Coordinates of C-alpha atoms in Angstrom, one line a residue:
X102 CA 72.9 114.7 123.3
X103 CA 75.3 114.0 126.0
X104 CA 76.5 110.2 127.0
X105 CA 76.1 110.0 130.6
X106 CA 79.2 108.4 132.0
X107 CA 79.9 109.3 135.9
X108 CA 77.7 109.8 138.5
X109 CA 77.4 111.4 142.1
X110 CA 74.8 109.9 144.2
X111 CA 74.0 111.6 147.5
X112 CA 70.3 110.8 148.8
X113 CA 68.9 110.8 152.5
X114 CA 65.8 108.4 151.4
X115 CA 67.3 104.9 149.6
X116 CA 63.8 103.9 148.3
X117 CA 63.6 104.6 144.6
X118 CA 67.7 104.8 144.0
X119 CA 68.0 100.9 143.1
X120 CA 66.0 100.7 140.1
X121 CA 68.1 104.1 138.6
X122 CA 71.4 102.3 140.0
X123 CA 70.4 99.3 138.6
X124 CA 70.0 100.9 134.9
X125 CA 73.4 103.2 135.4
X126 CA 75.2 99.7 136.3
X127 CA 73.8 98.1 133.3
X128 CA 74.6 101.4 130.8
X129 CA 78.4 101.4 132.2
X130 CA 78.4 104.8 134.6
X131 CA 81.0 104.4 137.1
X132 CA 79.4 105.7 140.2
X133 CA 80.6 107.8 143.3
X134 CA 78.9 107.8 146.4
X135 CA 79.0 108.8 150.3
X136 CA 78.3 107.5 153.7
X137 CA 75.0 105.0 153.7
X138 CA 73.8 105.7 150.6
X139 CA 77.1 104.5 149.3
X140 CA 76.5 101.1 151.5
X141 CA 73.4 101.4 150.2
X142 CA 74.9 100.9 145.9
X143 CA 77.6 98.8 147.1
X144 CA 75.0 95.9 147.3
X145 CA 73.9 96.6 144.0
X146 CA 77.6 97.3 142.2
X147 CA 80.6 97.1 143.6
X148 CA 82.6 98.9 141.5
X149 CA 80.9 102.3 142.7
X150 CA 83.4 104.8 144.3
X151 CA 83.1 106.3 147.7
X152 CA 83.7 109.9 147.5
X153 CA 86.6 109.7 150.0
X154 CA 88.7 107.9 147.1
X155 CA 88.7 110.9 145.0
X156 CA 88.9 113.6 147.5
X157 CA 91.3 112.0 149.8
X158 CA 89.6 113.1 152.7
X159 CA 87.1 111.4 155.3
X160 CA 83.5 112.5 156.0
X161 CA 84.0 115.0 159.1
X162 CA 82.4 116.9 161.7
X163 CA 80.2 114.1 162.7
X164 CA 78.8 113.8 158.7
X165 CA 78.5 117.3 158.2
X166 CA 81.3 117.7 155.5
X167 CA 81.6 114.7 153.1
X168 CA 81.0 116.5 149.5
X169 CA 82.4 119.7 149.9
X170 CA 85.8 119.8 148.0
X171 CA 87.2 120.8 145.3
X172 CA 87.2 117.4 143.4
X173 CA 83.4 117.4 143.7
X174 CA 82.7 120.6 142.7
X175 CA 85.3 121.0 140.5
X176 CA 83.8 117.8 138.5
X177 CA 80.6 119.3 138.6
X178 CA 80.9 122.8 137.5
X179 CA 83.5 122.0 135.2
X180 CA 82.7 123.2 131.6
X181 CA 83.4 121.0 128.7
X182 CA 83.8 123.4 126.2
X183 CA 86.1 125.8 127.5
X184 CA 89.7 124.4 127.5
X185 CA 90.8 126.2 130.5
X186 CA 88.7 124.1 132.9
X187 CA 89.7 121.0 131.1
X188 CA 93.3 121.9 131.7
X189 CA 92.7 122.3 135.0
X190 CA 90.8 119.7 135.6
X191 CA 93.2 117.1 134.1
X192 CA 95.9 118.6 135.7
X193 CA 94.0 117.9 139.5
X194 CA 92.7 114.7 138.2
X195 CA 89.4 115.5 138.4
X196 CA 86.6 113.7 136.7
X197 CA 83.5 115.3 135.4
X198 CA 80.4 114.3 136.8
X199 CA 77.5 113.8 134.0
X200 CA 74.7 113.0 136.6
X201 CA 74.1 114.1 140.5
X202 CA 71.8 112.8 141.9
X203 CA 70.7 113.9 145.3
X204 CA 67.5 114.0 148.1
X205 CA 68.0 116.2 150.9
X206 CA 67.9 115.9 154.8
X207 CA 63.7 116.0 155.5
X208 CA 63.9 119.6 157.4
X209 CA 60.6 120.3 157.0
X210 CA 59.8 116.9 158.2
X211 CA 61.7 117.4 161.0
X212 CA 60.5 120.6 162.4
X213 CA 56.7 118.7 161.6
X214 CA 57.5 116.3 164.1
X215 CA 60.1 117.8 167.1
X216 CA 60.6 121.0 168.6
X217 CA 64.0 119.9 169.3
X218 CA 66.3 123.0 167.9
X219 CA 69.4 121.1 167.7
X220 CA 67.7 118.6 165.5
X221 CA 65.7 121.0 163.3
X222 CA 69.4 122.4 162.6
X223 CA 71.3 119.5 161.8
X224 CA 69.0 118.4 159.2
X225 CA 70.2 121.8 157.4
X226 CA 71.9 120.3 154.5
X227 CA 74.9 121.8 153.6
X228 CA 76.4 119.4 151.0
X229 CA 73.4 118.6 149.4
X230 CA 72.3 122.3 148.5
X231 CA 75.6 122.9 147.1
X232 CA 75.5 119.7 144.9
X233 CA 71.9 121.2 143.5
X234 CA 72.7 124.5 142.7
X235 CA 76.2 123.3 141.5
X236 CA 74.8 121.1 139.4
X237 CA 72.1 123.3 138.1
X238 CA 74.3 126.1 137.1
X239 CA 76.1 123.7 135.0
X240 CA 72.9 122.3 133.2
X241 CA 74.7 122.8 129.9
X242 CA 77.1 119.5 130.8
X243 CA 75.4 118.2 134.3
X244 CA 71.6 116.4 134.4
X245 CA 71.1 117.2 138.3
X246 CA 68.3 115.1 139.9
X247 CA 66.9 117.5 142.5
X248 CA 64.6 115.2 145.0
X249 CA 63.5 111.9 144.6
X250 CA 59.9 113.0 143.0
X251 CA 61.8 113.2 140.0
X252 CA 63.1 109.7 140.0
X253 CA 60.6 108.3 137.4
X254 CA 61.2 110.9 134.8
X255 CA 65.2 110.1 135.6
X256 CA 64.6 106.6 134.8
X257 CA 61.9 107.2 131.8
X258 CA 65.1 109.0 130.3
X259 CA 67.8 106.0 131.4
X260 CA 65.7 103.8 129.7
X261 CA 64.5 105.3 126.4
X262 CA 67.5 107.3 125.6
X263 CA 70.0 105.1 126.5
X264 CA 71.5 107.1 129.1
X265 CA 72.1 110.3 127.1
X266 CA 70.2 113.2 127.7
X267 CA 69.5 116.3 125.6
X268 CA 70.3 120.1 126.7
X269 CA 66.6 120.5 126.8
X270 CA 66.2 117.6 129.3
X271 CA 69.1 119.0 131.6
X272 CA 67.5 122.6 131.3
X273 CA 64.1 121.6 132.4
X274 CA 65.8 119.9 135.5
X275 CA 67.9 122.7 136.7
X276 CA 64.4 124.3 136.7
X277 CA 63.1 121.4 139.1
X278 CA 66.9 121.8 141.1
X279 CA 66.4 125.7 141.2
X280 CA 62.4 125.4 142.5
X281 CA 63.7 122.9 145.1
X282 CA 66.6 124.6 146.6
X283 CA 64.5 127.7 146.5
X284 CA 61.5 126.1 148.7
X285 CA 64.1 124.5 150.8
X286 CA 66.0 127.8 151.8
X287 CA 62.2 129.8 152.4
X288 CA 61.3 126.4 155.0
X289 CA 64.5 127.3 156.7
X290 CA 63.7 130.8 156.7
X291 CA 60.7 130.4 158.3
X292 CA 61.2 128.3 161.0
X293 CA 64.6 130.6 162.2
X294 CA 61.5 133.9 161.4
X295 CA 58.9 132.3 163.4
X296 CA 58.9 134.8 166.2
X297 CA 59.6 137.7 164.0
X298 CA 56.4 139.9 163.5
X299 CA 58.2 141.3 161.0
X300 CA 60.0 138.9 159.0
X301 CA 60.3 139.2 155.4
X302 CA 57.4 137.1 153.2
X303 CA 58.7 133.7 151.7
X304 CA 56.1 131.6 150.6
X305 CA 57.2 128.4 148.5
X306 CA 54.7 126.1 147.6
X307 CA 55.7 122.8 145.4
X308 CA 52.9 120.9 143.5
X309 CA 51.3 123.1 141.0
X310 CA 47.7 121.9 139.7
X311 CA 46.3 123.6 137.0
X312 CA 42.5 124.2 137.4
X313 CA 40.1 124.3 134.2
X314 CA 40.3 128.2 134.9
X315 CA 40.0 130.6 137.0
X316 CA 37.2 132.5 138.3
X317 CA 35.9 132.9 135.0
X318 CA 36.7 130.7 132.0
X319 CA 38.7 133.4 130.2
X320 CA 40.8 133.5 133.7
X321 CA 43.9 130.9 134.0
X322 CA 44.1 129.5 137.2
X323 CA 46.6 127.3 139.3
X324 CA 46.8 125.6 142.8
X325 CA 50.0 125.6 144.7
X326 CA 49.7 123.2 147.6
X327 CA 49.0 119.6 148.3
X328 CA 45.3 118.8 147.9
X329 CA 45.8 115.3 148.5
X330 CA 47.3 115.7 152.4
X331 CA 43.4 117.1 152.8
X332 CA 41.3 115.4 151.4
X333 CA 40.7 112.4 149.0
X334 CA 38.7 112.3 146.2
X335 CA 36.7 109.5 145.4
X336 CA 34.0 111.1 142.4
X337 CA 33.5 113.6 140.4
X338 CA 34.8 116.4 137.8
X339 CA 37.9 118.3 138.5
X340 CA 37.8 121.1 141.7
X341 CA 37.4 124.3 139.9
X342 CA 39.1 127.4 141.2
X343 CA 36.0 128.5 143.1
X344 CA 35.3 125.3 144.1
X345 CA 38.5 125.5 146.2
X346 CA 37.1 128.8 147.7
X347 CA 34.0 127.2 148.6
X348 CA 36.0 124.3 150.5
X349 CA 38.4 126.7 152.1
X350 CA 35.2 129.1 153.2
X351 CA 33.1 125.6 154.3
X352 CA 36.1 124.5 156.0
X353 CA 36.7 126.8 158.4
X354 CA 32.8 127.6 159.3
X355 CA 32.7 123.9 160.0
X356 CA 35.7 123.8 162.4
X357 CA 33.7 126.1 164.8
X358 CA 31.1 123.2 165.3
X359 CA 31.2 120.3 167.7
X360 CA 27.6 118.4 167.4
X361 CA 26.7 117.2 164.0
X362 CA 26.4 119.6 161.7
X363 CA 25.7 120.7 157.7
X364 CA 26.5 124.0 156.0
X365 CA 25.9 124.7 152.7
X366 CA 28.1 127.4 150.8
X367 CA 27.5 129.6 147.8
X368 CA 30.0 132.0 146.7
X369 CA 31.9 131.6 150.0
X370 CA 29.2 132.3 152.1
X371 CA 26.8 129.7 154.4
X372 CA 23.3 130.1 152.4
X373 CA 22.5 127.4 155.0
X374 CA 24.1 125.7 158.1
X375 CA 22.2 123.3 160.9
X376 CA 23.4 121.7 164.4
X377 CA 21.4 118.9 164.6
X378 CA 21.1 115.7 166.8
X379 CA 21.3 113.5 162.9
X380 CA 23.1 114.0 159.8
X381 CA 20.4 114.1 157.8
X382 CA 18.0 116.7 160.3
X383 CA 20.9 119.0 160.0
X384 CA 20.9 118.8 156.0
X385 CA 17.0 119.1 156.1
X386 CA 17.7 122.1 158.6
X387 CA 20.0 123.7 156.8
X388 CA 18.8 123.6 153.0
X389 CA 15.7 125.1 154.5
X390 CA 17.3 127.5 155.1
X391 CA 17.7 129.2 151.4
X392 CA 16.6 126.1 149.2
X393 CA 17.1 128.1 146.3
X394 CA 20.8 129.5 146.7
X395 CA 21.6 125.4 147.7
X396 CA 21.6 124.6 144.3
X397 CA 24.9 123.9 142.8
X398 CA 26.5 124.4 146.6
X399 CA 29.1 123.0 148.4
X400 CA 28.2 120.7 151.1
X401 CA 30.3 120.1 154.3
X402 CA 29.5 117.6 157.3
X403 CA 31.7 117.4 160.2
X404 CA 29.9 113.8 160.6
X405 CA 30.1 110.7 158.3
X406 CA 27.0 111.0 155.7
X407 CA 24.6 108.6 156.8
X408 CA 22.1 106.8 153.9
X409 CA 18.9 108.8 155.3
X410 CA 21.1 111.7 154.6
X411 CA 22.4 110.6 151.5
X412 CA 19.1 110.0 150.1
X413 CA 18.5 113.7 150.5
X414 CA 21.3 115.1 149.3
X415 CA 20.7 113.1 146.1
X416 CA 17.5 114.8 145.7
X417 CA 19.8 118.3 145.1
X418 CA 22.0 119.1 142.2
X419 CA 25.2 120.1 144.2
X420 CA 28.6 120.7 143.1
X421 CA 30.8 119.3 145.9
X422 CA 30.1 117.6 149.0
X423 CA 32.8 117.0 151.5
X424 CA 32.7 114.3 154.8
X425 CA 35.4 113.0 157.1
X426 CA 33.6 109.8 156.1
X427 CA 30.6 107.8 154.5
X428 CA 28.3 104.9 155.6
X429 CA 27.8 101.9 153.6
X430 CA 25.7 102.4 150.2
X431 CA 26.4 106.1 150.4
X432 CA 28.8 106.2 147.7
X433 CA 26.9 104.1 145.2
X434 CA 24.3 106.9 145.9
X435 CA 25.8 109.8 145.4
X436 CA 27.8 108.6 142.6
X437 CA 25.0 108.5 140.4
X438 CA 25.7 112.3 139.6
X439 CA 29.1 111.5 137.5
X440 CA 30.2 115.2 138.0
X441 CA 29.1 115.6 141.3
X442 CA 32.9 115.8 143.5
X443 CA 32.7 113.8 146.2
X444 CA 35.3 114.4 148.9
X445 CA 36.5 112.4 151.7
X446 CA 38.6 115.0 154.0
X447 CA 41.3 113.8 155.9
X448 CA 42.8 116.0 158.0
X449 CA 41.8 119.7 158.6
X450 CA 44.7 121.6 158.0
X451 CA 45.3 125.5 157.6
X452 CA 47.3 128.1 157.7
X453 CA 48.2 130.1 160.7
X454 CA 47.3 133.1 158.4
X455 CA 45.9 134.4 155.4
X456 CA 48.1 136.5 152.0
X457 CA 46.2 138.5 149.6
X458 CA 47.9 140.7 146.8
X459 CA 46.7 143.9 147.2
X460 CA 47.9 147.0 144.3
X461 CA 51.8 146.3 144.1
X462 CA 52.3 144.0 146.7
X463 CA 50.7 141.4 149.5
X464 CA 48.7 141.6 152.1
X465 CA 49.6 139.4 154.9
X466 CA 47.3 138.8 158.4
X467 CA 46.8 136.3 161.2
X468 CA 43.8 134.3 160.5
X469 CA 40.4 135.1 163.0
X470 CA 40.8 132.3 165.1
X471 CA 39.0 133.8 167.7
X472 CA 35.3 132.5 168.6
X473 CA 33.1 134.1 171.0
X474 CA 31.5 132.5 174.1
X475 CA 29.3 133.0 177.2
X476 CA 32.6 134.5 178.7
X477 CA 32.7 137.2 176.2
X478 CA 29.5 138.3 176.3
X479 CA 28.6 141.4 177.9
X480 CA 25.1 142.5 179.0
X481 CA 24.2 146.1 178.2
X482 CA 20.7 146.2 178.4
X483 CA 18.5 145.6 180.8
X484 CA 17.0 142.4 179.5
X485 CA 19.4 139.2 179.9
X486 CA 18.8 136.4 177.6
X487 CA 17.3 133.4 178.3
X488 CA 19.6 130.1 178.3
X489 CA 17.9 129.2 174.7
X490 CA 19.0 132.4 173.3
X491 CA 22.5 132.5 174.2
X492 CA 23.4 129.5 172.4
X493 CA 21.6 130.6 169.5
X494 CA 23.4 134.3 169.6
X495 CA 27.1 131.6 169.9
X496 CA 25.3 129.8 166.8
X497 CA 24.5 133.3 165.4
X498 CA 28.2 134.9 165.9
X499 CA 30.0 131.9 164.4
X500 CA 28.4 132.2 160.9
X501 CA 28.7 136.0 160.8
X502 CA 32.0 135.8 161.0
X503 CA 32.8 133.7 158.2
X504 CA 30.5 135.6 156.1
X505 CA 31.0 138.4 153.4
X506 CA 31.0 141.8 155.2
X507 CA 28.9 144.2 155.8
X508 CA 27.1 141.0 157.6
X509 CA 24.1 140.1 159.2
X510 CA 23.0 136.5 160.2
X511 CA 19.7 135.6 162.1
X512 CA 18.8 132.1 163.8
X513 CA 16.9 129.9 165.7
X514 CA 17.2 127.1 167.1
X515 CA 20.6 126.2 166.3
X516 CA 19.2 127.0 162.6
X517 CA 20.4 129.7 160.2
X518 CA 16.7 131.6 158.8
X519 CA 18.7 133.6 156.2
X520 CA 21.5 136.2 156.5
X521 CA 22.5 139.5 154.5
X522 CA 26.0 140.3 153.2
X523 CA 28.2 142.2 150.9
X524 CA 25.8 144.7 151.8
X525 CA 27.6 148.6 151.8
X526 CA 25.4 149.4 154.3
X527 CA 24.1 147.6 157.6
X528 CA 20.9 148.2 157.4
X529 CA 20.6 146.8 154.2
X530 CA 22.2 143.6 155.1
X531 CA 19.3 143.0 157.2
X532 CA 16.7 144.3 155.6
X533 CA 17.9 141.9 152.9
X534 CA 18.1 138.9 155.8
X535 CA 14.4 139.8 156.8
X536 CA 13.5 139.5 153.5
X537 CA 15.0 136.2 152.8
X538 CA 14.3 134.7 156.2
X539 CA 10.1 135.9 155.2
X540 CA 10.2 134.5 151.8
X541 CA 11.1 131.2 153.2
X542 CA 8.4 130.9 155.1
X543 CA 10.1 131.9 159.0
X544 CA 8.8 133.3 161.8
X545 CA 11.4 135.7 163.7
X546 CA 9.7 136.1 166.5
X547 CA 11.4 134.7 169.5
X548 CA 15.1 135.0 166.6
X549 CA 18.4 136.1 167.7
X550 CA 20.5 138.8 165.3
X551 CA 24.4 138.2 164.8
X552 CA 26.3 141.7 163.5
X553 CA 29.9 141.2 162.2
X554 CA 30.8 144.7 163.5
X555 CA 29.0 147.4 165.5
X556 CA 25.7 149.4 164.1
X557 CA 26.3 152.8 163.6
X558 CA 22.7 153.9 164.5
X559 CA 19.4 153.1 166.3
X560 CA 17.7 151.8 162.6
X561 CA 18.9 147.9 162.8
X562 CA 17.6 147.6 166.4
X563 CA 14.3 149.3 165.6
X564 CA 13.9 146.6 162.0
X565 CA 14.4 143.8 164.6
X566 CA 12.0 144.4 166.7
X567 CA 9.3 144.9 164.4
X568 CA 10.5 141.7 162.7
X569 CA 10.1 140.1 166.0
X570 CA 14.0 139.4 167.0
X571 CA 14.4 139.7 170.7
X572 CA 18.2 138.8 170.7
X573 CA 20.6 140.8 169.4
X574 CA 24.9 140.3 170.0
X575 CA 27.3 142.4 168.1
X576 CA 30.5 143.7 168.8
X577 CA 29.6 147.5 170.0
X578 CA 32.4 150.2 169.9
X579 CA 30.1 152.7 168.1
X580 CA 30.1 156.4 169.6
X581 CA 26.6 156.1 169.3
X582 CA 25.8 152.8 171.3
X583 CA 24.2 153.9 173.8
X584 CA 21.6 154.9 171.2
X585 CA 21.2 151.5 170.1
X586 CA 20.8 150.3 173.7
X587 CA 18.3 152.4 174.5
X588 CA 15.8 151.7 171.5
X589 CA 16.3 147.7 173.1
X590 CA 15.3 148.7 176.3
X591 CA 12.4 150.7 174.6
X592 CA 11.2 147.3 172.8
X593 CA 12.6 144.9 175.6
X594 CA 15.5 143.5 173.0
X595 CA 18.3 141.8 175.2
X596 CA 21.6 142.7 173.3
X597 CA 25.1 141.6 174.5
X598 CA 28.5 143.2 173.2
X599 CA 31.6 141.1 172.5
X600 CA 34.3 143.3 172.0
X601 CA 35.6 141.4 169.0
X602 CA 34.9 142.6 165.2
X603 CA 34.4 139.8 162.6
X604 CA 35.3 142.0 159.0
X605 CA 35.9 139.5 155.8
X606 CA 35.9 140.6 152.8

């Protein structure tokens, strides 16, 4: 155990320091300090030191050097036990620092909310970074504070060890100082890499929640991120690890959607999605769609959930259901189910793109952002589609996208009648859609077809029409389109090409 007896306190954020200042007063630390944050303590004790007083200096360069000196350092990296650096460091008169305490500029903050360069680079701290990984290094004699998250666990210490902390204590912080310096420098990194299609892959995520497992119970699994910033929740179990994926795959389907509208997700795919004129017709709409692969889904609204809608929903054992909002008596409803997860989201927020690890390494890409519309499509057979149809081929093309390749959705009426996917083959994945679309009880005829990526042959156009679909829009780029053009002119099929391939996998 080590008697904490000096302390170096340099923070950007004052809220949280007075309470720890308070307790250091009270245990006898003497305290050193710079610029406001040492205003900040003076109210609180005025015996604390300025950091000027021992280095002899003033803060320069308009506040960008105020720490950096030997008398800091030196009093921070200082070793105890070897005599050397205690000869030295009596002979400079230079005291050893016990605690340091510090919360650096808000750079990611800052380049959140300007696109000012000269202000994203002056809150690069300099000082502070230094004082972390200085103090860090040194965990053997020096507790470093890294950020002001870890204020309460600073204080739990002050106050039930009586301001002595163990080896073990000032290990597992140089851990925090070392995680935090490290996320710090990748932020920087990539705002100075932004326009760099090549820049090197820093990703540093702070806030690790451990899941109940992962895919499968004998799987571990962890969350890096902030859940919280997204969503709220206000029921429920814990968010499983595929529960996530469902959110992240509902999510993004939903964002393509203006008018009210419910998708259900299975296994990151829509098993049923609606646009309706109510909350609750587009939940009838879109569990009609495959009733049976709705059970234990993930529901996501892009409207609050209404009671008529609630009292639906209630009908259904469901894993997760997410809403920007809900009505009065909607969550005394749907709270009956006490592990049913009940979301409230937030904010929609994603990454620009998307990192897989793929044999030794990652796989990095730009998310599809890009949804087709009227503009896009191009006519290739001699048939044009009717008004009704084209919005039901955009309605179409949205949820192939987000679903599991090789893909095939087909719809009506701003309604999803079933889809095929993960099929190796395209001709499967709609023979399987048919199929499913049948056994539900829908009639095709008068259906539109969405393709994620081109058909390779004549067969797919020749199942639809004998289905009934007279609508078809895929991407084209097969050698053999013109094949698959014909056979629509043979069976008076309207067919539109896009130009863009929707692949997930």
């Amino acid at each position: 155990m080590k008697k904490i007896r000096t302390a170096l306190i340099s923070v950007y954020y004052k809220t949280g320091i007075d309470q720890i200042v308070t307790l250091l007063k009270a245990q006898g630390v003497q305290i050193y300090s710079t610029g406001g944050t040492y205003d900040f303590i003076h109210k609180l004790d005025p015996t604390v030191k300025t950091v000027e007083s021992l280095t002899s200096y003033p803060s320069i360069l308009g506040g960008r050097v105020k720490t950096l000196h030997p008398k800091v350092f030196g009093g921070i990296l200082g070793r105890t036990g070897l005599e050397s650096d205690q000869r030295e460091m009596a002979q400079y008169e230079i005291p050893s620092f016990d605690l340091v305490i510090v919360d650096l500029y808000p750079f990611e903050e800052t380049v959140a909310s300007t696109d000012d360069a000269s202000a994203i680079i002056e809150k690069i701290d300099i000082g502070g970074i230094s004082l972390i990984r200085a103090g860090a290094k040194n965990f053997n004699d020096v507790l470093i504070v890294p950020s002001r998250k870890h204020y309460e666990e600073l204080i739990q210490l002050l106050e039930t060890q009586g301001g002595e902390t163990s080896l073990d204590d000032r290990r597992r912080f140089a851990c925090y100082a070392f995680a935090e310096s490290s996320h710090y420098d990748s932020a920087i990194y990539r705002w100075f890499a932004r326009d760099d299609e090549h820049r090197e892959l820093r990703i540093c995520e702070s806030g690790a929640t451990t899941l109940r497992y992962g895919e499968n119970p004998h799987q571990k699994g962890v969350f890096y991120g902030d859940l919280d910033a997204l969503f709220e929740k206000l029921h429920g179990k814990e968010l499983s690890y595929n529960n996530l994926l469902d959110l992240e795959a509902g999510l993004t389907l939903i964002r393509e959607f203006d008018t009210p509208t419910f998708a259900i997700l299975k296994h990151n795919n829509p098993c049923g999605i609606a646009c309706r004129q109510t909350v609750r017709e587009a939940y009838m709409a879109a569990l009609a769609g495959d009733p049976v692969s709705a059970f234990g889904g993930v529901l996501v609204c892009n409207r609050p959930i209404d009671l008529d809608a609630a009292e639906e929903i209630n009908k259904l054992f469901i894993e997760v259901i997410i809403a920007p909002g809900y009505e009065p008596g909607v969550l005394d409803l749907l709270f009956t189910k006490k592990n049913r997860v009940v979301l409230r989201l937030k904010e929609d927020q994603y990454n620009g793109f998307t990192v897989k690890t793929a044999l030794n390494g990652y796989l990095v890409e730009d998310r599809d952002l890009h949804t087709e519309s009227i503009d896009d499509f191009n006519v290739v057979t001699k048939a044009a589609p009717s008004r009704a149809e084209v919005k039901d081929m955009i309605f179409a093309n949205k949820v192939v996208k987000h679903s599991r390749s090789n893909a095939i959705t087909l719809a009506k009426d701003q309604q999803l009648l079933a889809s095929g996917i993960g099929q190796t083959s395209r001709v499967d994945a709609l023979r399987q859609a048919i199929e499913k679309a049948r056994s539900f009880g829908f009639d095709l005829h008068g259906a539109v077809l969405a393709s994620d990526a081109f058909f390779p042959f004549d067969d797919c156009v020749k199942l639809a029409h004998e289905a009934g679909i007279t609508a078809i829009v895929q991407p084209g780029g097969s050698v053999r389109d013109q094949e698959s053009i014909d056979c629509c002119d043979q069976y008076d099929i309207c067919m539109v090409f896009t130009g863009y391939r929707h692949f997930k996998h």
